[in-house]
mmCIF file of C-alpha atoms in Angstrom:
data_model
loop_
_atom_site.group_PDB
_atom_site.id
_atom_site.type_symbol
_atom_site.label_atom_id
_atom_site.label_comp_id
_atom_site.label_asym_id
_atom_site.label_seq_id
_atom_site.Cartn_x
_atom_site.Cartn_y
_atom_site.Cartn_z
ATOM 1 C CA UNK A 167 0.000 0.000 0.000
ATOM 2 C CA UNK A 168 1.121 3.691 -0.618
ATOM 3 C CA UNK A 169 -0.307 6.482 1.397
ATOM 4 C CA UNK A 170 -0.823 9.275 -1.215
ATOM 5 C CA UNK A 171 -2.752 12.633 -1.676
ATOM 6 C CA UNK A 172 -6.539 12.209 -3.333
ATOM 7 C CA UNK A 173 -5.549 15.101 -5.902
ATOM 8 C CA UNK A 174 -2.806 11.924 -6.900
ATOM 9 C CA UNK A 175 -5.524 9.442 -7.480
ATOM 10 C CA UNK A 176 -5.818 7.663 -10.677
ATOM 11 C CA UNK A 177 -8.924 6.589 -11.762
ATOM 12 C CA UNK A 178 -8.530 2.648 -11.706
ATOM 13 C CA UNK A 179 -6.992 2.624 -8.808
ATOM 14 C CA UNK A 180 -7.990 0.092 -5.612
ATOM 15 C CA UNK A 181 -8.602 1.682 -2.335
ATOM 16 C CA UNK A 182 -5.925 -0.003 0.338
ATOM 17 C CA UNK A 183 -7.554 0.765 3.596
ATOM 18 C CA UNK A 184 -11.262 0.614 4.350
ATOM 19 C CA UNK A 185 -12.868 5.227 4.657
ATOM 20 C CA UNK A 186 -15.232 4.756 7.722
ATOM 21 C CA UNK A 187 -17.776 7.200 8.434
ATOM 22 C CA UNK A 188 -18.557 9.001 11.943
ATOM 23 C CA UNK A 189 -20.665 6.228 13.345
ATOM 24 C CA UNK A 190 -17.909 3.506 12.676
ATOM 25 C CA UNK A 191 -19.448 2.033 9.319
ATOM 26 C CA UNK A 192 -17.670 1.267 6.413
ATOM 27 C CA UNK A 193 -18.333 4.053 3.615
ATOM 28 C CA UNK A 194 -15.973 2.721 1.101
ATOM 29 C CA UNK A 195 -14.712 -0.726 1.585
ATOM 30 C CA UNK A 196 -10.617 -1.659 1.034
ATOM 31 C CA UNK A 197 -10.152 -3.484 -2.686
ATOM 32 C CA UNK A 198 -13.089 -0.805 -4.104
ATOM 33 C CA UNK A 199 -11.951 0.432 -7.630
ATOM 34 C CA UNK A 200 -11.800 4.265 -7.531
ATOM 35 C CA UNK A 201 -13.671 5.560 -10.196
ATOM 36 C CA UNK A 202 -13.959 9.637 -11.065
ATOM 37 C CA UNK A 203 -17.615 10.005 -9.546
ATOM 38 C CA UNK A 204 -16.069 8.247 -6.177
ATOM 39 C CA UNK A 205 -12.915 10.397 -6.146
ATOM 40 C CA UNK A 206 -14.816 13.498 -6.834
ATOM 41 C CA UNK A 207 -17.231 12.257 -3.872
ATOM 42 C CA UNK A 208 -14.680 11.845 -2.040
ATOM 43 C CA UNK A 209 -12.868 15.099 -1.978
ATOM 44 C CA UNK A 210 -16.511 16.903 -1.521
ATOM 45 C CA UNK A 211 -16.344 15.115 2.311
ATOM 46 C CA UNK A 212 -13.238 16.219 2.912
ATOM 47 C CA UNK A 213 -10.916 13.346 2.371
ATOM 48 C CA UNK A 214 -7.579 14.260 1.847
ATOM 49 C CA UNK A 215 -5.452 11.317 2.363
ATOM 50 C CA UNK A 216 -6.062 7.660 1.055
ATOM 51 C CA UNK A 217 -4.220 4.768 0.853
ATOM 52 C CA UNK A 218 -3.959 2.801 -2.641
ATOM 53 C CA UNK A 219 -2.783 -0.362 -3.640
ATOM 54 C CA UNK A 220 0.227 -1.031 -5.066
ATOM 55 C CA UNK A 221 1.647 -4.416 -5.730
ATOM 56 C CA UNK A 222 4.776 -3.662 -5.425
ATOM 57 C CA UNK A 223 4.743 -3.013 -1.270
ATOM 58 C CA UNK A 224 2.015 -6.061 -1.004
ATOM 59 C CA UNK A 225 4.043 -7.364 1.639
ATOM 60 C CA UNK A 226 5.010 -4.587 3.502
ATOM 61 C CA UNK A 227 2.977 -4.357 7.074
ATOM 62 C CA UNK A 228 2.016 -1.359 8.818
ATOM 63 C CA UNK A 229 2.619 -2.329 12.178
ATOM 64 C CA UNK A 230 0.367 0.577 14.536
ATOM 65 C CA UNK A 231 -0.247 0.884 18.630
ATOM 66 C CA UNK A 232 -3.563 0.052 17.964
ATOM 67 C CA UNK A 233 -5.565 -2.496 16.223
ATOM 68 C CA UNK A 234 -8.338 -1.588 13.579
ATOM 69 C CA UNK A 235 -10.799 -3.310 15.178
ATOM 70 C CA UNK A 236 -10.156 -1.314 18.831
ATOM 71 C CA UNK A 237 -10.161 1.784 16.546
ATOM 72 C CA UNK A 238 -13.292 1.407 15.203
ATOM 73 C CA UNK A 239 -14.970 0.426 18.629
ATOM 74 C CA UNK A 240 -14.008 3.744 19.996
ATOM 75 C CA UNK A 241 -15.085 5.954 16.938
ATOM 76 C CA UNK A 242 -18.048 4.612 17.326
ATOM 77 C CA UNK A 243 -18.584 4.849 21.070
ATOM 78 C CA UNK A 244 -17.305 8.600 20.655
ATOM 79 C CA UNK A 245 -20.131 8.938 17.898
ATOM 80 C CA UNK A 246 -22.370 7.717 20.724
ATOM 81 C CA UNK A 247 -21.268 9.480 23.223
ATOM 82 C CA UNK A 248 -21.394 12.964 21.212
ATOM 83 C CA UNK A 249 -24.664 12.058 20.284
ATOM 84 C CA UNK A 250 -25.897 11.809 23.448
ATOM 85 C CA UNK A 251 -24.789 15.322 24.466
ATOM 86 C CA UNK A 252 -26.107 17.066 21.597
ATOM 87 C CA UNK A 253 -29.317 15.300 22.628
ATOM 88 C CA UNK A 254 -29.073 16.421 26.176
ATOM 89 C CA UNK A 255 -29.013 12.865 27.519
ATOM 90 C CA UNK A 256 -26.500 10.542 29.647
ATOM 91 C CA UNK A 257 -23.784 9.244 28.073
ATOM 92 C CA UNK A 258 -22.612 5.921 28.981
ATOM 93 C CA UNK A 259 -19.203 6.493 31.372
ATOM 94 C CA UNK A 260 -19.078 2.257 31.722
ATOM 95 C CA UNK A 261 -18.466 1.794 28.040
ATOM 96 C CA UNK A 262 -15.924 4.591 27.218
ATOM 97 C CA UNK A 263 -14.240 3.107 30.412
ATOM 98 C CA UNK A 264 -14.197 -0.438 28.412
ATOM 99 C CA UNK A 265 -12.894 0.723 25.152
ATOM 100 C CA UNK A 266 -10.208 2.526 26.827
ATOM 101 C CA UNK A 267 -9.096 -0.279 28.652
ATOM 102 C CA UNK A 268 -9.186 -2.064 25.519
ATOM 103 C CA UNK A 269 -7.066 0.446 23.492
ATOM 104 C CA UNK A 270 -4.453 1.064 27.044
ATOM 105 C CA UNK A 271 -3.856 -3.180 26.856
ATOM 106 C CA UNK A 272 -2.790 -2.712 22.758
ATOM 107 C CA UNK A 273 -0.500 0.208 23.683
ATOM 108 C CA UNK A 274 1.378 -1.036 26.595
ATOM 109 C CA UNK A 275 1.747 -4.284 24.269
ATOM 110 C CA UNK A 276 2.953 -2.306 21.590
ATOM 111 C CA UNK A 277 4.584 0.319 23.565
ATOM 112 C CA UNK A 278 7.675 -0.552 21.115
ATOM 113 C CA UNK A 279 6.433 0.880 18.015
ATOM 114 C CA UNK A 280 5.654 4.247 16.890
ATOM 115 C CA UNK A 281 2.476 5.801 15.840
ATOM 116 C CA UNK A 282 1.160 6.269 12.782
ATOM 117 C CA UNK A 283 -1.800 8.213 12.886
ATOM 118 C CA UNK A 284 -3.085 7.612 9.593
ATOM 119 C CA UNK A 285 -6.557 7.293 10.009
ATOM 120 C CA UNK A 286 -8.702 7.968 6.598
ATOM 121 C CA UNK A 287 -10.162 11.485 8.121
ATOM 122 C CA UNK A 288 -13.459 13.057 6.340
ATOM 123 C CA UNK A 289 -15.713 16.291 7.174
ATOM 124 C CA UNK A 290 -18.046 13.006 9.295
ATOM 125 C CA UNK A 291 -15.482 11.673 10.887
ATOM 126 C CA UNK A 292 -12.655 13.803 11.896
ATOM 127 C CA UNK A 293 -14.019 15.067 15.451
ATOM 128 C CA UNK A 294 -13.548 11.080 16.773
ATOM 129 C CA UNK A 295 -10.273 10.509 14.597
ATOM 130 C CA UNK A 296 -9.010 13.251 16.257
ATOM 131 C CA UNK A 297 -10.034 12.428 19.894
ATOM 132 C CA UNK A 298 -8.643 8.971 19.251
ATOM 133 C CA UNK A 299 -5.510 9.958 17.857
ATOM 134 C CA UNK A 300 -4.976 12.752 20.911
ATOM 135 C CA UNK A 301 -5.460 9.380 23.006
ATOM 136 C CA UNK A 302 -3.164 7.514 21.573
ATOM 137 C CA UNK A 303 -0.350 10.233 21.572
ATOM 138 C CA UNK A 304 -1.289 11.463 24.772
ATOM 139 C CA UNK A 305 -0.875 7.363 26.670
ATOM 140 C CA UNK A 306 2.041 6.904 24.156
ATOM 141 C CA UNK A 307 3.907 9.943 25.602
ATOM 142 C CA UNK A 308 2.404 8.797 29.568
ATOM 143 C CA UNK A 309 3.956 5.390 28.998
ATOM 144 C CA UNK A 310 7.280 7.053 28.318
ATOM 145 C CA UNK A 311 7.058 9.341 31.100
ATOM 146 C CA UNK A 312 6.636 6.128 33.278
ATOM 147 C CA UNK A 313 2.881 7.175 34.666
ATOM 148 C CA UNK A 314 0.952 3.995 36.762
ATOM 149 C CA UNK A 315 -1.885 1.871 34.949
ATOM 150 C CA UNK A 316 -4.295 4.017 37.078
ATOM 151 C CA UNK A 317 -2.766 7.485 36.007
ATOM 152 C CA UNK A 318 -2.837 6.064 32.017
ATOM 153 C CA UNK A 319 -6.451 5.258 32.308
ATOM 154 C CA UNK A 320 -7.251 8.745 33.337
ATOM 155 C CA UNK A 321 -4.935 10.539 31.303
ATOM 156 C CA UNK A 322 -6.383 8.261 28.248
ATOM 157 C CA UNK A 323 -10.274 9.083 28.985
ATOM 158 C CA UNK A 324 -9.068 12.803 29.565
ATOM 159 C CA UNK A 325 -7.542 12.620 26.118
ATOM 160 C CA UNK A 326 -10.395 11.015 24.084
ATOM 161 C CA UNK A 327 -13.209 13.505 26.013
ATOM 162 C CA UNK A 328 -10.912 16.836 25.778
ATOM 163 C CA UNK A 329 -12.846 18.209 22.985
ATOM 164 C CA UNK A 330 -16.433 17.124 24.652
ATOM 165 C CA UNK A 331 -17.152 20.852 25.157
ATOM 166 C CA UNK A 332 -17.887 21.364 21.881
ATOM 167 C CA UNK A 333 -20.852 19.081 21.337
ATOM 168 C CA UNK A 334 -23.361 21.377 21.720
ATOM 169 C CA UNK A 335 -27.265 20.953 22.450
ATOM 170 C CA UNK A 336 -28.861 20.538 19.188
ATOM 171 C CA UNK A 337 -31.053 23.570 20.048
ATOM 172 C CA UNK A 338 -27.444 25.739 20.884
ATOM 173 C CA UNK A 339 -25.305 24.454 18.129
ATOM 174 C CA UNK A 340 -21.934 23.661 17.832
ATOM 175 C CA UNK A 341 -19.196 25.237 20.025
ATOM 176 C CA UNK A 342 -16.387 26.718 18.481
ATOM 177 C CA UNK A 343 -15.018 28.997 21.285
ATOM 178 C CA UNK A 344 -11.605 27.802 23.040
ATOM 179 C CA UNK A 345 -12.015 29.335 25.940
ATOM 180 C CA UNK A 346 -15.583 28.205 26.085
ATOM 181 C CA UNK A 347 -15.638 24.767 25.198
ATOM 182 C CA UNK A 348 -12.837 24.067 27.675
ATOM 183 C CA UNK A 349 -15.214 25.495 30.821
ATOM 184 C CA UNK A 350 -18.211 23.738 29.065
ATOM 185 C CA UNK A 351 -16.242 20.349 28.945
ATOM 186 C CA UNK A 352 -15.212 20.857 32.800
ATOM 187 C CA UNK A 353 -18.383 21.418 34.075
ATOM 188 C CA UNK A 354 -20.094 18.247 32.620
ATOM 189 C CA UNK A 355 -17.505 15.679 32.942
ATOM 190 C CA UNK A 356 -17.106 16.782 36.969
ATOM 191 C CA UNK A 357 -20.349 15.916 37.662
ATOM 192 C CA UNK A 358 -19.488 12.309 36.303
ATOM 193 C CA UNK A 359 -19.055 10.213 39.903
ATOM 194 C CA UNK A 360 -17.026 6.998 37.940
ATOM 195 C CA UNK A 361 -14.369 9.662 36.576
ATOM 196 C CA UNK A 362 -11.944 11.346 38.386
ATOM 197 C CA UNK A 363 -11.821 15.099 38.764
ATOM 198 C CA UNK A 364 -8.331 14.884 37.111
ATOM 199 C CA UNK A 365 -10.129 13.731 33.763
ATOM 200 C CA UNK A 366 -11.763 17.431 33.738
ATOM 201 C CA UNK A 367 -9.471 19.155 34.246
ATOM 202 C CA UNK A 368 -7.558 17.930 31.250
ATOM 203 C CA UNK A 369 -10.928 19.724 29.433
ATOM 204 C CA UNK A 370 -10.475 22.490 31.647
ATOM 205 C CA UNK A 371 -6.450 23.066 31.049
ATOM 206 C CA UNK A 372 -5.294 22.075 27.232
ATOM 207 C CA UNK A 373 -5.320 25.254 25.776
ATOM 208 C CA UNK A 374 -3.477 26.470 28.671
ATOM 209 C CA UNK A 375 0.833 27.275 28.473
ATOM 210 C CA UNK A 376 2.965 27.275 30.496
ATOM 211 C CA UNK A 377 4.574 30.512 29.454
ATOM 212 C CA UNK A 378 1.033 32.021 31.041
ATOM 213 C CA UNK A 379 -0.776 33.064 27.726
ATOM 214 C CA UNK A 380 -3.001 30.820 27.665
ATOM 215 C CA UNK A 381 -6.820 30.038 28.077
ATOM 216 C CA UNK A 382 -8.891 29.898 29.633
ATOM 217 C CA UNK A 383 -7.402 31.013 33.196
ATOM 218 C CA UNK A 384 -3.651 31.726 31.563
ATOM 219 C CA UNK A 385 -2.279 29.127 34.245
ATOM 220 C CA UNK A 386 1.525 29.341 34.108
ATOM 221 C CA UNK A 387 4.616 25.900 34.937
ATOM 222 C CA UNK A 388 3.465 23.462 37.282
ATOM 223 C CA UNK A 389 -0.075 24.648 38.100
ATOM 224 C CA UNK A 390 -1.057 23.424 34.987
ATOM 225 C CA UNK A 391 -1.558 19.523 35.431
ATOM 226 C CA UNK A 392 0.935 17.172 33.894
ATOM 227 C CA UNK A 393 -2.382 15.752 32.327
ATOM 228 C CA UNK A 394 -3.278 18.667 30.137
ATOM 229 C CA UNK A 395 0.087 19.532 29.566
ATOM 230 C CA UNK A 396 0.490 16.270 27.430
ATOM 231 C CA UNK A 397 -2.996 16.196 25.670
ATOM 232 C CA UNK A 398 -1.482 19.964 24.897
ATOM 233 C CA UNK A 399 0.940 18.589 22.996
ATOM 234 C CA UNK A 400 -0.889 15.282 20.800
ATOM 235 C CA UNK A 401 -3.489 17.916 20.030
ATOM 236 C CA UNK A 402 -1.226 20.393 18.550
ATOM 237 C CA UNK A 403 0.050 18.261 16.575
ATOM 238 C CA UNK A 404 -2.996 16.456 15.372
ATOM 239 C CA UNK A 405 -4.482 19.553 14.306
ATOM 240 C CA UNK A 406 -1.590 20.828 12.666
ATOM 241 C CA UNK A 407 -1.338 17.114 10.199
ATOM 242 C CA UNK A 408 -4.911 17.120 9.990
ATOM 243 C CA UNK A 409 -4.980 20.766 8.879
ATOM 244 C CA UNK A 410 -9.081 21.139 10.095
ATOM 245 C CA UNK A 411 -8.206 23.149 12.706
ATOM 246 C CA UNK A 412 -5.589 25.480 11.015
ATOM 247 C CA UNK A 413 -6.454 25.715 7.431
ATOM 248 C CA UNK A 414 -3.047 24.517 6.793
ATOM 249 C CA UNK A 415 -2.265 20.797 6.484
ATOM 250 C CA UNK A 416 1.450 19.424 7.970
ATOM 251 C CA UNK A 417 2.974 16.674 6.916
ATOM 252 C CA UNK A 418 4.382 15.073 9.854
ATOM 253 C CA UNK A 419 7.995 16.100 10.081
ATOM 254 C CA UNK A 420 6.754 19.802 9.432
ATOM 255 C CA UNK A 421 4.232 19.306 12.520
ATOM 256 C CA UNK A 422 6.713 17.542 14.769
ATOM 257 C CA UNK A 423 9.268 20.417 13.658
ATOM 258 C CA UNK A 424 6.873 23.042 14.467
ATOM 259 C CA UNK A 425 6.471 21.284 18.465
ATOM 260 C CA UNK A 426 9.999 21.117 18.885
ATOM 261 C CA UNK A 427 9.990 24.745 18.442
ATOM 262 C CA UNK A 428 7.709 25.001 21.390
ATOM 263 C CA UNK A 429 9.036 23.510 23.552
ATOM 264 C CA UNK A 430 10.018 25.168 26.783
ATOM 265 C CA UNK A 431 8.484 28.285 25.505
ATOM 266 C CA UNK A 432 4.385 27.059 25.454
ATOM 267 C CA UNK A 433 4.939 23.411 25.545
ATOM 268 C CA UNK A 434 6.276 20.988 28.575
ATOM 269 C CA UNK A 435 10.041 20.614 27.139
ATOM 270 C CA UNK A 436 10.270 17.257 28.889
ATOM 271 C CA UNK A 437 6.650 15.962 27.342
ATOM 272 C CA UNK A 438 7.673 17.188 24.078
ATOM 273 C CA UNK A 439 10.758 15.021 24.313
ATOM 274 C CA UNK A 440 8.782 12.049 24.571
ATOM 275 C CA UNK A 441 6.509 12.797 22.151
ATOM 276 C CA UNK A 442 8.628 12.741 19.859
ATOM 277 C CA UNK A 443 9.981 9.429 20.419
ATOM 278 C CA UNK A 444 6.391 7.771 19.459
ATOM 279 C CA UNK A 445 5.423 9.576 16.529
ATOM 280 C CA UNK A 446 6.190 8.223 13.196
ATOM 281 C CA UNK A 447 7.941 11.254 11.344
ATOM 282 C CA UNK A 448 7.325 9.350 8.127
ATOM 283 C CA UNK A 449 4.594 6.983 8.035
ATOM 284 C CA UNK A 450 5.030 3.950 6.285
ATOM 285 C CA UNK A 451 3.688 4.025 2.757
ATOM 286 C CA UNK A 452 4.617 7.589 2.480
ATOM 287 C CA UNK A 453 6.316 8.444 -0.822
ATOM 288 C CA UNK A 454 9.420 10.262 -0.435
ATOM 289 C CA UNK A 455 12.457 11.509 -1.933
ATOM 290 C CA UNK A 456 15.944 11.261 -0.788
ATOM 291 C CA UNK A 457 19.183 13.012 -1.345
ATOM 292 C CA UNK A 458 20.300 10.768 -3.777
ATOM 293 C CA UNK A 459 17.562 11.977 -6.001
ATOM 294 C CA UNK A 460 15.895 8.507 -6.223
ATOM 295 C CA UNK A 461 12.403 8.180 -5.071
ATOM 296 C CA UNK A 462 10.607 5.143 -3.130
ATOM 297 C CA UNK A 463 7.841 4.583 0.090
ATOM 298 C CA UNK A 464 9.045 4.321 3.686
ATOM 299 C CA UNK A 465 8.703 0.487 4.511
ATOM 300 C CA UNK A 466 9.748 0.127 7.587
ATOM 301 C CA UNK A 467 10.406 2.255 11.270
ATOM 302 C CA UNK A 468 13.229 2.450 14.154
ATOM 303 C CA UNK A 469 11.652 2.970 17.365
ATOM 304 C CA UNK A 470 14.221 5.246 18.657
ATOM 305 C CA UNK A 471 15.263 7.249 15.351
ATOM 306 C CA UNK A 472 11.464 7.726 13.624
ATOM 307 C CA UNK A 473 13.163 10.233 11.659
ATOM 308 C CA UNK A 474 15.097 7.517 9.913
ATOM 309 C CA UNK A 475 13.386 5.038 8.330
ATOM 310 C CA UNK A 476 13.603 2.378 5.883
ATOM 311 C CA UNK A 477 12.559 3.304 1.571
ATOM 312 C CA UNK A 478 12.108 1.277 -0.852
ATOM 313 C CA UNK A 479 13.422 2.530 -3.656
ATOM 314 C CA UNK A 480 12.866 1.538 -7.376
ATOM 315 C CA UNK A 481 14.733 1.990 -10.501
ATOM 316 C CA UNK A 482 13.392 1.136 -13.873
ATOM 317 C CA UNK A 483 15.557 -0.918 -16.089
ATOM 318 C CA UNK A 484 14.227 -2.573 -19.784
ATOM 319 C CA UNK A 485 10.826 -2.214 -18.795
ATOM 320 C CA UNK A 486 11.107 -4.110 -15.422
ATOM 321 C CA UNK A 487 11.548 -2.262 -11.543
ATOM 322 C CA UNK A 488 14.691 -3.083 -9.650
ATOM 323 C CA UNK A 489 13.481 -2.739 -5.958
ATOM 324 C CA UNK A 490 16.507 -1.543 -3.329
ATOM 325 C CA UNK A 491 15.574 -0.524 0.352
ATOM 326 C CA UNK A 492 17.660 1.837 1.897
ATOM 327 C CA UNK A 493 18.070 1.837 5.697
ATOM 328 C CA UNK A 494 18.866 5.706 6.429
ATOM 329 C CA UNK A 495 19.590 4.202 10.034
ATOM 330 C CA UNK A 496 22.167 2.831 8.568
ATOM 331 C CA UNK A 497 23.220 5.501 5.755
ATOM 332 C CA UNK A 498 23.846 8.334 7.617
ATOM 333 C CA UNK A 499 24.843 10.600 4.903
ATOM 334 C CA UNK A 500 21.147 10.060 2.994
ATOM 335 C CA UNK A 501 18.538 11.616 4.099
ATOM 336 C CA UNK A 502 14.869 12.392 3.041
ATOM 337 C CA UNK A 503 14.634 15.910 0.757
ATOM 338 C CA UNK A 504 10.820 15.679 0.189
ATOM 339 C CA UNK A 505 7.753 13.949 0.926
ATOM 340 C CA UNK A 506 6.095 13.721 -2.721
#
């Protein structure tokens, strides 16, 4: 599979990875030819990213933190949950509990690898991709910072219900104020009795910085929770590669570049250390070109150097490919000039 821009699809071309909509359903199933209508459909929902087969990569996995299956379990209990609160009912705290301790059992199993993040986003279904993959970062970056079991499964509910605020009643509309959406979020997930207050606060604090400028109480250092602090952090950069948020979409080593510059100024300098130790920096099946002028698709990740990873590369010769990978682990003098 290759992970390429829709304004790159061909016509022809089979879809590699399932597009699920908000609820969890498949919209367009993985092996679907992509005709024009389709392609045209969808870049009217917003799809931006897609992954297409390619035979020459059939055999190259993309190993993630977190199964399919899990991730699809807790779109669709977010889509439930956010669906309850626009409705002004209950939403069920027992279930969100289970899918998180679902999703914290895949990422302290796969602890070793790094995140990919490459969820098929559309206009539908971005709100719970991005409140999953703020989770994921935000336990990924907790694991490495050596939090309990018991501090995880706070910091991961925190995580996936940060943005809960702005769900509003159907008769209000949506929220799109920071600084109200985080006081919104506070006051209904602290009258939830099975959560701890800790969880919101994280709604509460993660558009706060620790230089002081801030919202929505411009909280300064350490009395801004470790919690929110992180889930600062995973949603940065999720908006920033997702580009819903700011207009704007990053690929990943732009994003990650763009934290590092924060940090120690608005962002935890010791959080943003670890985050950057579980985010891929080039996902695999990204197409990329190195300083050697050839082109290929990342294959392959090193846990502690995501910003060196393994390309295939491919040279044509009398009509037939000549496939090469390049470790850039191991060749430190090549390195990656564009993502294509």
């Amino acid at each position: 599979m290759r992970f390429v821009s829709i304004e790159a699809v061909e016509p022809g071309q089979r879809l590699g990875k399932s597009i699920f909509t908000g609820n969890g359903t498949t919209l367009l199933a993985e092996n679907s030819q992509l005709t024009v209508p389709l392609i045209n459909t969808l870049k009217r929902i917003g799809v931006t990213m897609i992954f297409i087969k390619d035979e020459r990569f059939d055999d190259v996995v993309i190993e993630d933190v977190v199964s399919e299956k899990t991730k699809m379990a807790v779109i669709s209990k977010m889509s439930e949950t956010f669906y309850a609160v626009r409705s002004g009912k209950e939403f069920d705290t027992r279930s969100i509990s289970v899918s998180v301790d679902r999703m914290l059992d895949e990422l302290m199993a796969n602890k070793h690898l790094l995140a990919q993040l490459n969820e098929i986003r559309s206009n539908d279904n971005e709100m719970y991709v991005h409140a999953l993959h703020v989770c994921v970062m935000s336990v990924l970056i907790g694991i490495n910072a050596g939090f309990s079991p018991a501090q995880l499964k706070d910091l991961a509910v925190g995580a996936l219900l940060h943005d809960i605020g702005k769900v509003g009643r159907e008769e209000d509309g949506p929220e799109t104020s920071k600084e109200h959406h985080t006081w919104r979020g506070f006051e209904l997930l602290k009258t939830k009795r099975e959560y701890s207050l800790l969880i919101s606060h994280i709604c509460l604090q993660h558009h706060e910085t620790i230089d002081g400028n801030g919202i929505p109480r411009r909280l300064n250092g350490d009395k801004i929770h470790a919690f929110a602090k992180i889930v600062a952090i995973a949603n940065l950069y999720d908006n920033l590669i997702s580009g819903f948020s700011h207009g704007k979409r990053f690929l990943p080593h732009e994003a990650c570049e763009r934290i590092s510059a924060l940090a120690g100024v608005t962002l935890e300098h010791e959080y943003v250390l670890h985050f950057l130790k579980t985010v891929s920096v080039y996902p695999t099946g990204t197409s990329v070109k190195l300083s050697t002028k050839e082109t290929g698709v990342v294959v392959g990740q090193h846990r502690g150097l995501p910003g060196r990873p393994v390309v295939r590369v491919f040279k044509r010769n009398d009509n037939q490919y000549e496939a090469k990978e390049v470790d850039l682990a191991r060749n430190p003098t090549v390195f990656i000039e564009a993502v294509l």
